[in-house]
Coordinates of C-alpha atoms and ligand atoms in Angstrom, one line a residue:
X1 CA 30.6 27.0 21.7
X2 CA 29.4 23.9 23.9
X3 CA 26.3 24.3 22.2
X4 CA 27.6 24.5 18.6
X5 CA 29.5 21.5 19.3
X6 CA 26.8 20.0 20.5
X7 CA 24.3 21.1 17.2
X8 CA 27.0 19.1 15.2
X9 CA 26.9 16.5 16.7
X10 CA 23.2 15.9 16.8
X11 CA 23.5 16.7 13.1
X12 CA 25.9 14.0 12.0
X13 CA 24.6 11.6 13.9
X14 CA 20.5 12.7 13.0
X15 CA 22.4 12.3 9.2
X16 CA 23.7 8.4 9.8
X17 CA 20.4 7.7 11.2
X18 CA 18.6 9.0 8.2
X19 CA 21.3 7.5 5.5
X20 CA 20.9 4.0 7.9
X21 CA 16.5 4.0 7.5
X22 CA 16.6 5.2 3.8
X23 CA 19.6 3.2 2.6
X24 CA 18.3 3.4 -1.5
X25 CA 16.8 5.9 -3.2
X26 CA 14.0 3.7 -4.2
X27 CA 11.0 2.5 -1.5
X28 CA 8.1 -0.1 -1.6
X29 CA 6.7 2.1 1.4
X30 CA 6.2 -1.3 3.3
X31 CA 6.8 0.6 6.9
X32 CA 5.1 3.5 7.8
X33 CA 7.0 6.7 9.0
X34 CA 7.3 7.3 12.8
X35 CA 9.7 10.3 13.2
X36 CA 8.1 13.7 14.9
X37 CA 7.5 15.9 11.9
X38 CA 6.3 19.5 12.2
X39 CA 2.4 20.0 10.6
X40 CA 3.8 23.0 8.4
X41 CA 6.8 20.4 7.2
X42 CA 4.2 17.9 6.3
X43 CA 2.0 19.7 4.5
X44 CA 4.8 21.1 2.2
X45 CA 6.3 17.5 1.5
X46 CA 3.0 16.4 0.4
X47 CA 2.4 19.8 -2.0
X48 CA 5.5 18.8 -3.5
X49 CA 4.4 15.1 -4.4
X50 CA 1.3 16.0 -5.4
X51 CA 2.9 18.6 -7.4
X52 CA 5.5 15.6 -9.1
X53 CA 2.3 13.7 -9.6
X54 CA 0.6 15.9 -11.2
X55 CA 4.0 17.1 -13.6
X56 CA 3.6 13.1 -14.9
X57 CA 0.1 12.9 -15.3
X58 CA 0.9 16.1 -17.6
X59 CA 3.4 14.3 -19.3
X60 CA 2.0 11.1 -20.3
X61 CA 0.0 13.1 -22.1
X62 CA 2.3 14.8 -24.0
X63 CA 3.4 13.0 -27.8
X64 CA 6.4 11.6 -26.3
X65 CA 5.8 7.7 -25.6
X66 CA 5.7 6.5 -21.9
X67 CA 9.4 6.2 -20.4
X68 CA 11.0 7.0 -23.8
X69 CA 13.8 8.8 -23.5
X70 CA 12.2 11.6 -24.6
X71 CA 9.8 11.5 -22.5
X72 CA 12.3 11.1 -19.7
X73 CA 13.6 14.5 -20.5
X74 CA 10.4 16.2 -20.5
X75 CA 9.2 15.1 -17.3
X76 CA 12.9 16.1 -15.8
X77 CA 12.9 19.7 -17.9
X78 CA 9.1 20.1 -16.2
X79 CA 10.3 19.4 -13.0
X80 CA 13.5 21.4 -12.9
X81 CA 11.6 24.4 -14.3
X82 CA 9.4 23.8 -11.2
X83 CA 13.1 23.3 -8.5
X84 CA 11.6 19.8 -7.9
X85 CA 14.8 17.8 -9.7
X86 CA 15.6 16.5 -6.2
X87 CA 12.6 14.0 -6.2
X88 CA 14.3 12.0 -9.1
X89 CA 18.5 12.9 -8.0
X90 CA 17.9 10.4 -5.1
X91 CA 20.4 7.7 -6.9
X92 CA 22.0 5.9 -4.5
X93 CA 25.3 5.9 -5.8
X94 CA 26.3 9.6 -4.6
X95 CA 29.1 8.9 -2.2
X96 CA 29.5 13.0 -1.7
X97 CA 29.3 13.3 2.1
X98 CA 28.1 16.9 1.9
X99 CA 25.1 15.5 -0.3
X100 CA 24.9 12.6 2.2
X101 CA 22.5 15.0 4.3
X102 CA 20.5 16.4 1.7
X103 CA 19.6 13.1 -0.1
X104 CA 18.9 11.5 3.1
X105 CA 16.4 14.5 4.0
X106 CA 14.5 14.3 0.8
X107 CA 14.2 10.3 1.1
X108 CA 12.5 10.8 4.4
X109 CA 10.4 13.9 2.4
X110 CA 9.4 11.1 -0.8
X111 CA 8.8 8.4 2.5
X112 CA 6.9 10.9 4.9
X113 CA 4.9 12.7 2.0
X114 CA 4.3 9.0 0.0
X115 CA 2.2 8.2 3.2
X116 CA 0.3 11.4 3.9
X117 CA -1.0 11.1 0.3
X118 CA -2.1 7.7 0.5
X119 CA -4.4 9.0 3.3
X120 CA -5.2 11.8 0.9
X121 CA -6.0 9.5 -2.2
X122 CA -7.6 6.4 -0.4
X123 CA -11.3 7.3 -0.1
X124 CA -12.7 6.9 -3.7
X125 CA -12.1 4.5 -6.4
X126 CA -11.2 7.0 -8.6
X127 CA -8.9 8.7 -6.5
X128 CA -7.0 5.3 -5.5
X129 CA -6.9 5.0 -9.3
X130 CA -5.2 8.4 -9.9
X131 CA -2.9 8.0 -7.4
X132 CA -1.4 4.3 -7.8
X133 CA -1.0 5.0 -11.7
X134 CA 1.0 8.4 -11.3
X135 CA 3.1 6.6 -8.2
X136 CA 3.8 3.7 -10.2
X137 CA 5.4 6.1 -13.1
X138 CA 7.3 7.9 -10.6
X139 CA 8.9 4.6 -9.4
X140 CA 9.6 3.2 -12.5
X141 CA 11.2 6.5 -13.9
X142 CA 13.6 6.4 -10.5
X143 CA 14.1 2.8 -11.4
X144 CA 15.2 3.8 -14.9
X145 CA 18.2 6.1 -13.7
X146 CA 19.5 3.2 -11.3
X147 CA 23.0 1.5 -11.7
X148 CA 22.6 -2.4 -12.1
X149 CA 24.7 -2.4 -9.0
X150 CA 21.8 -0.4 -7.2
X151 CA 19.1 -2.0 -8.9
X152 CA 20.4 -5.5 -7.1
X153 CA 21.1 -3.7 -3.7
X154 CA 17.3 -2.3 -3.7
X155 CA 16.4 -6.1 -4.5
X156 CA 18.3 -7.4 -2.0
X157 CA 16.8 -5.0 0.2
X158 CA 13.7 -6.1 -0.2
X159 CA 14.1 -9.5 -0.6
X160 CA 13.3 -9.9 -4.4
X161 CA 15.6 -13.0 -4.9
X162 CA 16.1 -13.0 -8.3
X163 CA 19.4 -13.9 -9.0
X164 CA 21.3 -13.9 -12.9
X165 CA 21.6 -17.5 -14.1
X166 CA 25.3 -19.0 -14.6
X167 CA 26.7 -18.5 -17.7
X168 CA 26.8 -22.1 -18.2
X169 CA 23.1 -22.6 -18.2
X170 CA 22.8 -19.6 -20.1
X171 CA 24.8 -20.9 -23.0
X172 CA 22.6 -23.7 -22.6
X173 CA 19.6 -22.2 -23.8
X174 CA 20.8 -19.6 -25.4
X175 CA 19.2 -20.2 -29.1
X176 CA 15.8 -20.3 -27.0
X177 CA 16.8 -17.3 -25.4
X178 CA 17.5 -15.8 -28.9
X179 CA 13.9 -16.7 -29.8
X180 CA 12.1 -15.3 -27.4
X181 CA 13.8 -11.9 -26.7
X182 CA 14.5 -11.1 -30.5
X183 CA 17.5 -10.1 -29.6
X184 CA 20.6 -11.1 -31.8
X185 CA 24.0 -13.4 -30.4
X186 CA 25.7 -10.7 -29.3
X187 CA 23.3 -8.7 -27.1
X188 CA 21.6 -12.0 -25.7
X189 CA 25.9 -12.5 -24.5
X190 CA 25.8 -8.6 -23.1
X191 CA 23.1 -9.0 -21.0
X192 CA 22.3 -10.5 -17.6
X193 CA 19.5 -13.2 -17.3
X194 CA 17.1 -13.4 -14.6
X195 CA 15.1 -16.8 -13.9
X196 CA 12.3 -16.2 -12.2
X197 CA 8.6 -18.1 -11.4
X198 CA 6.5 -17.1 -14.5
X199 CA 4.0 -15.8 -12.2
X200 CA 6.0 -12.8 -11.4
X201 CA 6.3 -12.2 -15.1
X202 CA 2.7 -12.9 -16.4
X203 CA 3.1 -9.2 -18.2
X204 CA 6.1 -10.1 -19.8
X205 CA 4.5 -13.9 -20.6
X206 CA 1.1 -12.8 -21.9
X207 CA 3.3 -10.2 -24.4
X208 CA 5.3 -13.9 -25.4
X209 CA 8.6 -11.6 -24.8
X210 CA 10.3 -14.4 -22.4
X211 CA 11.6 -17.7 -22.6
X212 CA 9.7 -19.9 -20.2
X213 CA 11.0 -23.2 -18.8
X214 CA 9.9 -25.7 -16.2
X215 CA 7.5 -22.8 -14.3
X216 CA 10.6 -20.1 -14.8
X217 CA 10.3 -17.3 -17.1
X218 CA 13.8 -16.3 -18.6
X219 CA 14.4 -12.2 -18.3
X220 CA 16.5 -10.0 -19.8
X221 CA 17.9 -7.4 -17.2
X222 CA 16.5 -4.6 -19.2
X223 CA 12.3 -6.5 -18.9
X224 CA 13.2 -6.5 -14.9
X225 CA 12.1 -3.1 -14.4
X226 CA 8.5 -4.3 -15.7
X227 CA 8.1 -7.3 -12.9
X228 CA 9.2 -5.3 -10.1
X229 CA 7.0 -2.7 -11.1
X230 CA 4.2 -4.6 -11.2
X231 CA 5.0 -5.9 -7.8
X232 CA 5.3 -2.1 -6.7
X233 CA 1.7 -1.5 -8.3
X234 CA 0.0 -4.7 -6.8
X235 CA 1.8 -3.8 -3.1
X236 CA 0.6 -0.3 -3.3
X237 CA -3.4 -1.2 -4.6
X238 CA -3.4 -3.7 -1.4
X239 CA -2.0 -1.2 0.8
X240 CA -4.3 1.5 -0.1
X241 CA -7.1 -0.8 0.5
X242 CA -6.0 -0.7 3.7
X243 CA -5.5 2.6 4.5
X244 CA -8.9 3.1 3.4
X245 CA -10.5 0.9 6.0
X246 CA -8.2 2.3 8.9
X247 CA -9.2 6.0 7.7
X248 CA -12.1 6.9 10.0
X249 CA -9.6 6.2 13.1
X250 CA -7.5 8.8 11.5
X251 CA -9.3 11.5 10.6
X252 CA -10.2 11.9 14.6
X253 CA -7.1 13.7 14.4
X254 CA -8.3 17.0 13.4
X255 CA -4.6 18.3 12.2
X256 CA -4.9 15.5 10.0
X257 CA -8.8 16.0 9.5
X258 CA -8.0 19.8 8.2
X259 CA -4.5 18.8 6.1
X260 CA -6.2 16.1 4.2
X261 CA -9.6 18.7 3.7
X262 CA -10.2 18.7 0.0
X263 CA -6.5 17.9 -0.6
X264 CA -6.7 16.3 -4.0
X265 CA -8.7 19.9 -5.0
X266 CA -4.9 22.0 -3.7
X267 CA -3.9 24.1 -7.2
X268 CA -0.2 23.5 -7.0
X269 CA 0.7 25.9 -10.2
X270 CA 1.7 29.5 -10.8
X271 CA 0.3 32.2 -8.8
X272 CA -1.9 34.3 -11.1
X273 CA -3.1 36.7 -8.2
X274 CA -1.6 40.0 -9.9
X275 CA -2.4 43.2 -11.2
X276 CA -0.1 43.1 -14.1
X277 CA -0.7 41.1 -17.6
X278 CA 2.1 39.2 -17.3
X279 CA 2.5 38.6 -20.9
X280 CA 2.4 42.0 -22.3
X281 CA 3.4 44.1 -19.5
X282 CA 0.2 46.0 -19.9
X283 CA -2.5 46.9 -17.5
X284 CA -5.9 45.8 -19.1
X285 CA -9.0 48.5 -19.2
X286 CA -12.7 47.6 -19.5
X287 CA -12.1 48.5 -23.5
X288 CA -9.9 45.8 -24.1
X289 CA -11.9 43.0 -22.7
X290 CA -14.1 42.1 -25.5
X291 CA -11.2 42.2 -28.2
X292 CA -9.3 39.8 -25.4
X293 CA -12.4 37.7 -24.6
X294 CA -12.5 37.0 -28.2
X295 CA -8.8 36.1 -28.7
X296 CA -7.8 35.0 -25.3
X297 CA -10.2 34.2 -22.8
X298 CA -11.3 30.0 -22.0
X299 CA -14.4 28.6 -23.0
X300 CA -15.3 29.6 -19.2
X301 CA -14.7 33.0 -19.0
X302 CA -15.8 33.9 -22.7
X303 CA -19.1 32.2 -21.9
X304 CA -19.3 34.6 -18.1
X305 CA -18.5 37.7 -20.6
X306 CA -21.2 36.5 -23.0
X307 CA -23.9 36.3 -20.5
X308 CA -22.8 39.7 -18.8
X309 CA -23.1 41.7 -22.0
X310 CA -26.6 40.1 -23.0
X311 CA -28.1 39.9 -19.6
X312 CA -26.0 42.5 -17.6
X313 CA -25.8 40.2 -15.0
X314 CA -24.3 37.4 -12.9
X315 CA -24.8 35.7 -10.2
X316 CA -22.8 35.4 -7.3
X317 CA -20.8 32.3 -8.5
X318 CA -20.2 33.9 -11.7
X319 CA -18.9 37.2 -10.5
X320 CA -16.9 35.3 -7.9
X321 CA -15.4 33.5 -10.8
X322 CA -15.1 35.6 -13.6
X323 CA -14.1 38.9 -11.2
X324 CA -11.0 37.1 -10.5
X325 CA -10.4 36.1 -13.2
X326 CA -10.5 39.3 -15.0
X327 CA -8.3 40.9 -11.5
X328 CA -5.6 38.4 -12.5
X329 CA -5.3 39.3 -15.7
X330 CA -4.4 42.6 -14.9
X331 CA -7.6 45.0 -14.3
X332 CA -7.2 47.4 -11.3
X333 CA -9.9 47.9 -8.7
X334 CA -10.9 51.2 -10.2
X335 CA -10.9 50.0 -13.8
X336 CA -12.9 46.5 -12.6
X337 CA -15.5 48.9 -10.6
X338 CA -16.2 50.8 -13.6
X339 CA -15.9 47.9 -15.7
X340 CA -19.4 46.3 -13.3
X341 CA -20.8 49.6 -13.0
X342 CA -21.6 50.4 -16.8
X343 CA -22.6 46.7 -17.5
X344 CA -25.1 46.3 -13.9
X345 CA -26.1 49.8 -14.2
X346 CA -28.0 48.8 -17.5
X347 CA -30.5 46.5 -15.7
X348 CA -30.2 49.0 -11.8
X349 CA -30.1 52.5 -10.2
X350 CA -26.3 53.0 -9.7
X351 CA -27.4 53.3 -5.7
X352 CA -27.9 49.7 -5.7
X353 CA -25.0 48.4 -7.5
X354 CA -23.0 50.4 -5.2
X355 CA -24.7 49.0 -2.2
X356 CA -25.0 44.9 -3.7
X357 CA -22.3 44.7 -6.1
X358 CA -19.4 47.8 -5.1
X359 CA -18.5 46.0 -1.7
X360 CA -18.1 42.4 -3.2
X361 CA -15.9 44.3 -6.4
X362 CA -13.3 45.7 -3.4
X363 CA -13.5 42.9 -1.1
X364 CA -12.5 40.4 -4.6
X365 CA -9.0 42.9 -4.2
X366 CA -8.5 42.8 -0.4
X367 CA -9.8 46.3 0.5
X368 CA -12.9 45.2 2.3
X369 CA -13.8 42.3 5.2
X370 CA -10.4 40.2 5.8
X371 CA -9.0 41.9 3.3
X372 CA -7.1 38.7 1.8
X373 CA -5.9 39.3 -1.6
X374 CA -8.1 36.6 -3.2
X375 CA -6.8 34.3 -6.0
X376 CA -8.3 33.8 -9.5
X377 CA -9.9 30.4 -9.3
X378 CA -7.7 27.2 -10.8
X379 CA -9.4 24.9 -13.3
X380 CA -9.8 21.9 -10.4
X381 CA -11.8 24.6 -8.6
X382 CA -13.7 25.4 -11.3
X383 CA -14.7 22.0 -12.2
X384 CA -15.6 20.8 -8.6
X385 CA -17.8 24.0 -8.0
X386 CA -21.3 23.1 -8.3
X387 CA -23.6 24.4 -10.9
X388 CA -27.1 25.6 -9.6
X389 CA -30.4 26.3 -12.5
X390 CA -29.9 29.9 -13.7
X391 CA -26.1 30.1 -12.7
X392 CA -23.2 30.8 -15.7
X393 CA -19.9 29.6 -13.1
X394 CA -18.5 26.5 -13.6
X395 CA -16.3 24.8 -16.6
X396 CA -18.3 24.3 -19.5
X397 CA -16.4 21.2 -20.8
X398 CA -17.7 19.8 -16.9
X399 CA -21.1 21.2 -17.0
X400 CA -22.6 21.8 -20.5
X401 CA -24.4 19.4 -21.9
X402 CA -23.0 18.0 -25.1
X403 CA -25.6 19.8 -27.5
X404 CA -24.9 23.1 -26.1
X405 CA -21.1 22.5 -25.6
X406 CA -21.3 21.9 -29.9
X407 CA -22.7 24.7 -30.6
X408 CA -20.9 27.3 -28.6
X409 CA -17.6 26.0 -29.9
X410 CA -19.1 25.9 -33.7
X411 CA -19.9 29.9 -32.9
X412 CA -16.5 30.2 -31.9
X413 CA -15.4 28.9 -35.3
X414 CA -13.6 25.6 -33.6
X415 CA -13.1 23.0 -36.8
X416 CA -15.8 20.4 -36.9
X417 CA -12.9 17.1 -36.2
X418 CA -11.8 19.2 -33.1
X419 CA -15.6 19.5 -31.4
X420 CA -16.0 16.0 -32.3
X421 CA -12.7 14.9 -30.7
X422 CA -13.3 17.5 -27.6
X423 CA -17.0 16.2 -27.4
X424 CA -15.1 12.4 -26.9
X425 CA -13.1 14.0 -24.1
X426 CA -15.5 15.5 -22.3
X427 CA -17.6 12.1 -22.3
X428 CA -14.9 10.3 -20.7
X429 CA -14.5 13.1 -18.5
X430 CA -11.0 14.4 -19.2
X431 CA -12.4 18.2 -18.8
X432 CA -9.0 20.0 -19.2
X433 CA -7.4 18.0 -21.9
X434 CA -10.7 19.0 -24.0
X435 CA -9.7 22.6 -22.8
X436 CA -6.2 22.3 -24.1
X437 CA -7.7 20.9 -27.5
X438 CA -10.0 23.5 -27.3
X439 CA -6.6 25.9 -27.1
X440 CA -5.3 24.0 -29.7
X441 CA -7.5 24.4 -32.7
X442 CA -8.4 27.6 -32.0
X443 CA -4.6 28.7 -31.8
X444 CA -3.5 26.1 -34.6
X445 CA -0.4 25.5 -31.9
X446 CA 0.2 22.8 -29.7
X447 CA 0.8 23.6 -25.6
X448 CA 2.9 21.2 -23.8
X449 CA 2.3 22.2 -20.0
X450 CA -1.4 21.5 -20.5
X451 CA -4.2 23.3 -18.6
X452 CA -4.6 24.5 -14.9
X453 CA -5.6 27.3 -15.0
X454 CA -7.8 30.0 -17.0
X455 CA -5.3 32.7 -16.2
X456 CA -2.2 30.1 -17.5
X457 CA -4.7 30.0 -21.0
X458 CA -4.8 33.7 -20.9
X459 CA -1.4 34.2 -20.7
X460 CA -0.4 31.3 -23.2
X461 CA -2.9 32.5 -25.7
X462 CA -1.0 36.3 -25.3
X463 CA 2.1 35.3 -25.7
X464 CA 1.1 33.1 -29.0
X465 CA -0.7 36.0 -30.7
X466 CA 1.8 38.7 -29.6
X467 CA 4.6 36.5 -31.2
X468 CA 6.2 35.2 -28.4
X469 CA 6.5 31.5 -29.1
X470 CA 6.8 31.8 -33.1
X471 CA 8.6 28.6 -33.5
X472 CA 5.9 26.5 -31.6
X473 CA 3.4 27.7 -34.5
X474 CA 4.4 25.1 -37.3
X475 CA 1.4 24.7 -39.0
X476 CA -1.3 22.1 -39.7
X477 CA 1.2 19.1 -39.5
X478 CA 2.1 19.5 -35.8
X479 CA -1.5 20.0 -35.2
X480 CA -2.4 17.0 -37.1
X481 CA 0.0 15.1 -35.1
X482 CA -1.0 16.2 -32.1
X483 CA -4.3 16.0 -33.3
X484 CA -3.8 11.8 -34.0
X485 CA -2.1 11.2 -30.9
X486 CA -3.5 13.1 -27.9
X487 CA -6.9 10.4 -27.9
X488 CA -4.4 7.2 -28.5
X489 CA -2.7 8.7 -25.2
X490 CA -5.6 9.2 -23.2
X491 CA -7.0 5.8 -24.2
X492 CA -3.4 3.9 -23.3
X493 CA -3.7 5.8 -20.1
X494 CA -6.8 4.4 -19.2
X495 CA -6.3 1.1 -20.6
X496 CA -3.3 1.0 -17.6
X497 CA -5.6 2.7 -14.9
X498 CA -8.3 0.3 -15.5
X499 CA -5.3 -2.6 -14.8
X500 CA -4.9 -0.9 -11.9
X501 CA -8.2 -0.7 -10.9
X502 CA -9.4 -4.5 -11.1
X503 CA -5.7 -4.6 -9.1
X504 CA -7.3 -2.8 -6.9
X505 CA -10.4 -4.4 -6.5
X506 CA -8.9 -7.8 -6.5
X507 CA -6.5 -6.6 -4.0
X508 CA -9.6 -5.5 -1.7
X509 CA -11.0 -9.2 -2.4
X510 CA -7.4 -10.8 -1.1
X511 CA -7.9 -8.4 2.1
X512 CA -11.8 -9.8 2.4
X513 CA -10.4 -13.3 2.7
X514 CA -7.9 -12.5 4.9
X515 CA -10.5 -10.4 7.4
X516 CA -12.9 -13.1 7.2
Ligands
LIG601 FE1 -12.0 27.1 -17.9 FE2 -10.2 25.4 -16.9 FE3 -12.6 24.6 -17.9 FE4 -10.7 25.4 -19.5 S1 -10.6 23.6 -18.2 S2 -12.9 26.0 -19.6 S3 -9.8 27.0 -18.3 S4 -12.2 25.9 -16.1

C-alpha cells in the first residue's frame, strides 16, 4: 500500500515536472534533453517522427496547396489512420488534468525524438535539407491550430517581443494599412497588428504584403505565422550545423553509433511480410504471376520477372529482391520452390538448384539458418542498394539510364506525356514520385498515399482492378489534373528546400565567423 502511495506520488509530481519543462505545445528546440531515457524508448520516439515526417513530405505532394485547409485535413486523416494524431493534439489550451499527463509525455517524446533526429539528419547536405523542410511544416501546421492566446504565451516564452500596436496608432495609419494588406475597413479593424523590424519580415516585405514605416514592417496577426517560421527555420539550419561538427564525439557512443546506423534508410510503413494477398484474399500460384506481373507488379519487379523468364536466371541481388517480393504477395514456400525450380531448371540439373538455389528459397521464409521471417524489401531499400554490371536488383527509376528507362515504359504501353514527365522526375531524382506516376498512367487513377513500397503498389493496383476503389477512377480529367500539378508541386518543394539550403549554408558561414 506504502508502495502504491508512494508510485502516486512520484507520478504526480514526475507529471508537474514535465507540464513545468514543456509548458506549450510548440518548441524552438533551443535546450537539449537531459532526462534518463530508456534506448528501446528512444528509438520508438524517433520512428514516430520520422514516420510524421515522412506523412508530410507525402502530403505536400498531394493536389492540395501547402497549409490549405485541405491540406490540413489530409495530413491529420494520414496521420490518424496511422494512431499518430497525438503529434499535432499537443494545444496548449487542454486544461483536462487526466490529459495533463499524457500531453506532457508526448511533448518530452516531440522534444527527446526532435533531437535524436537531428543527430540522424545532420551529416549530408541533402539530408539537413530534408529534414529542416519537413520540421518546418510540422511547426507551422502546430502553429496553425494555436489560440491567439497561445500563440502570444509561446512568444512570450521565447522572448519574441512583438507586441500589437495601440489602437490609436493603428487608426493612424490605417488607409496605409488598407494598402498594403488588401484587406477591406472592416477586417483591417478585426484584426491585431504587429510592428515589428522589417528585417524579421523580409518574406513578407519582398512579397510587398506589409506596410513598412520608419524600419518597422506593419503585420497582420494572420502573416505572423510566416516570420516566426522563418525564425524557426533559420534557428534550426544553424543548429544543425552544429550538430554536425559535434557528431564524431557522439557517435563514440556505440548505442548511439548503432540507433543512428542507416536511420534515414528505416521503412516506417505497413508490414507486407505475409503469406496472404491481402487484397483478394487469395493465395497466389506460380500460374498467376505473369497475368499479375503484367497488371500489378512495379517497374522493379516486372523487369526481375522479365529477365527470369528470358534468361532463367538471377543473381543473388535479384532473387533476394524479387523472392520477397513475390513471398509477400502471397506465394507459399512450396509454390515459390516450384515456382524457381521450373524456371532455373531450364538453364541446370535439378541437383544443383536444389543444392545453390533450394536453401536460399527456404531460408527467404524462415525455415533455414536464423530462421527470421525476412521482409519484402521497401522502396528506400531498393533504391539505396547498389547496382553491380550484370545484376537486374535495384529500382529502375534509380538505376536505368534514361534511354532504356523510355523504352521499357513505351513496351509497357505508358502514354508518351507520362514517360516524358516521369523521365523529368527521375532527373531531378524524385525516384518514387516517378513510380507513383508511373502507377498513375498506367492505372488512369490517381493514389494519394504515394509509394513505399512494391508490395503497397501490388496491393493498390489489386484492389483498383478488382473494383475496390471505383469512385477513385474518374477518368482522364482527374488524371489531367494530377497530371498538371504533381511537377508544379515538386518544383515549389524545391524552390523552398533550396531556401533552406543557402539558410543553411549561410548559417554554417555565421558559425565560421563565430569559430574563427
Ligand atoms: Fe520498385 Fe519502389 Fe522503384 Fe517503384 S519506386 S520501381 S516500387 S523500388
Amino acid at each position: 500500500m506504502e508502495f502504491q502511495r508512494n508510485t502516486v506520488r512520484r507520478t504526480i509530481k514526475n507529471s508537474m515536472k514535465l507540464r513545468s519543462e514543456y509548458p506549450h505545445s510548440l518548441q524552438l528546440y533551443s535546450v537539449p534533453p537531459s532526462e534518463t531515457i530508456g534506448l528501446q524508448e528512444l528509438e520508438d520516439w524517433a520512428v514516430e517522427r520520422l514516420k510524421v515526417l515522412r506523412t508530410i513530405e507525402r502530403v505536400n505532394l498531394s493536389k492540395n496547396a501547402r497549409f490549405s485547409d485541405d491540406w490540413k485535413t489530409a495530413l491529420k486523416n494520414d496521420l490518424q489512420k496511422q494512431n499518430l494524431n497525438s503529434w499535432y493534439q499537443l494545444s496548449s489550451s487542454i486544461k483536462d488534468d487526466k490529459m495533463d499527463e499524457i500531453i506532457s509525455k508526448t511533448r518530452q517524446k516531440d522534444h527527446v525524438s526532435h533531437f535524436l533526429m537531428r543527430l540522424a539528419y545532420c551529416r549530408t547536405e541533402e539530408y539537413r535539407r530534408w529534414f529542416i523542410a519537413q520540421e518546418t511544416d510540422l511547426f507551422r501546421f502546430r502553429f496553425s491550430m494555436e489560440s491567439s492566446e497561445d500563440i502570444r504565451a509561446f512568444m512570450k516564452e521565447n522572448k519574441m517581443n512583438f507586441l500589437p500596436i495601440p489602437e490609436e496608432e493603428k487608426k493612424k495609419i490605417l488607409t496605409k494599412l488598407i494598402h498594403a494588406a488588401q484587406f477591406n475597413a472592416n477586417k483591417v479593424d478585426a484584426v491585431e497588428y504587429y510592428k515589428v523590424p522589417f528585417t524579421e519580415a523580409l518574406d513578407l516585405v519582398r512579397h510587398r504584403k506589409v506596410y513598412l514605416q520608419a524600419g518597422f514592417a506593419y503585420i497582420p496577426s494572420e502573416d505572423l505565422v510566416s516570420i516566426i517560421t522563418a525564425m524557426f527555420r533559420s534557428h534550426l539550419s544553424l543548429a544543425m550545423a552544429l550538430t554536425m561538427r559535434s557528431l564524431p564525439e557522439l557517435e563514440d557512443d556505440h548505442r548511439i553509433r548503432r540507433l543512428l546506423n542507416d536511420f534515414d534508410k528505416r521503412y516506417t510503413g505497413q508490414d507486407f511480410n505475409s503469406l496472404q494477398n491481402k487484397s483478394s484474399g487469395a493465395a497466389v500460384t506460380p500460374e498467376m504471376i505473369d497475368g499479375l506481373s503484367k497488371q500489378s507488379f512495379p517497374l522493379c519487379m516486372r523487369h526481375l520477372h522479365e529477365t527470369l523468364r528470358s534468361t532463367h536466371h538471377l543473381k543473388h541481388g535479384g532473387r533476394m529482391q524479387y523472392g520477397l517480393f513475390v513471398k509477400g504477395i502471397g506465394l507459399s514456400l512450396e509454390n515459390s520452390l516450384k515456382f524457381w525450380r521450373e524456371e532455373f531448371s531450364k538453364n541446370m540439373d535439378m541437383d544443383k538448384f536444389e543444392k545453390q538455389y533450394a536453401y536460399n528459397i527456404r531460408h527467404n521464409y524462415g525455415k533455414e539458418g536464423k530462421r527470421i521471417n525476412y521482409a519484402p524489401q521497401s522502396c528506400i531499400k531498393i533504391i539505396t542498394a547498389s547496382v553491380g554490371p550484370g545484376e537486374n536488383h535495384g529500382c529502375p527509376f534509380r538505376h536505368f539510364d534514361a534511354a532504356v528507362l523510355r523504352q521499357k515504359m513505351t513496351m509497357n504501353r505508358v502514354p508518351q506525356p507520362a514517360i516524358q514527365e516521369i523521365v523529368d522526375l527521375v532527373t531531378r531524382h524524385h525516384y518514387q514520385i516517378a513510380c507513383q506516376r508511373y502507377f498513375e498512367a498506367t492505372h488512369n487513377t490517381e493514389i494519394d498515399s504515394g509509394i513505399q513500397h512494391p508490395n503497397q503498389y501490388f496491393i493498390e493496383s489489386q484492389k483498383i482492378l478488382n473494383g475496390e476503389v471505383k469512385e477513385k477512377i474518374k477518368g482522364a480529367n482527374k488524371v489531367q489534373t494530377i497530371r498538371a500539378t504533381l511537377p508544379a508541386k515538386v518544383e515549389k518543394l524545391e524552390t523552398n528546400e533550396n531556401e533552406v539550403l543557402s539558410e543553411s549554408v549561410l548559417a554554417a558561414i555565421d558559425m565560421d565567423d563565430d569559430f574563427n
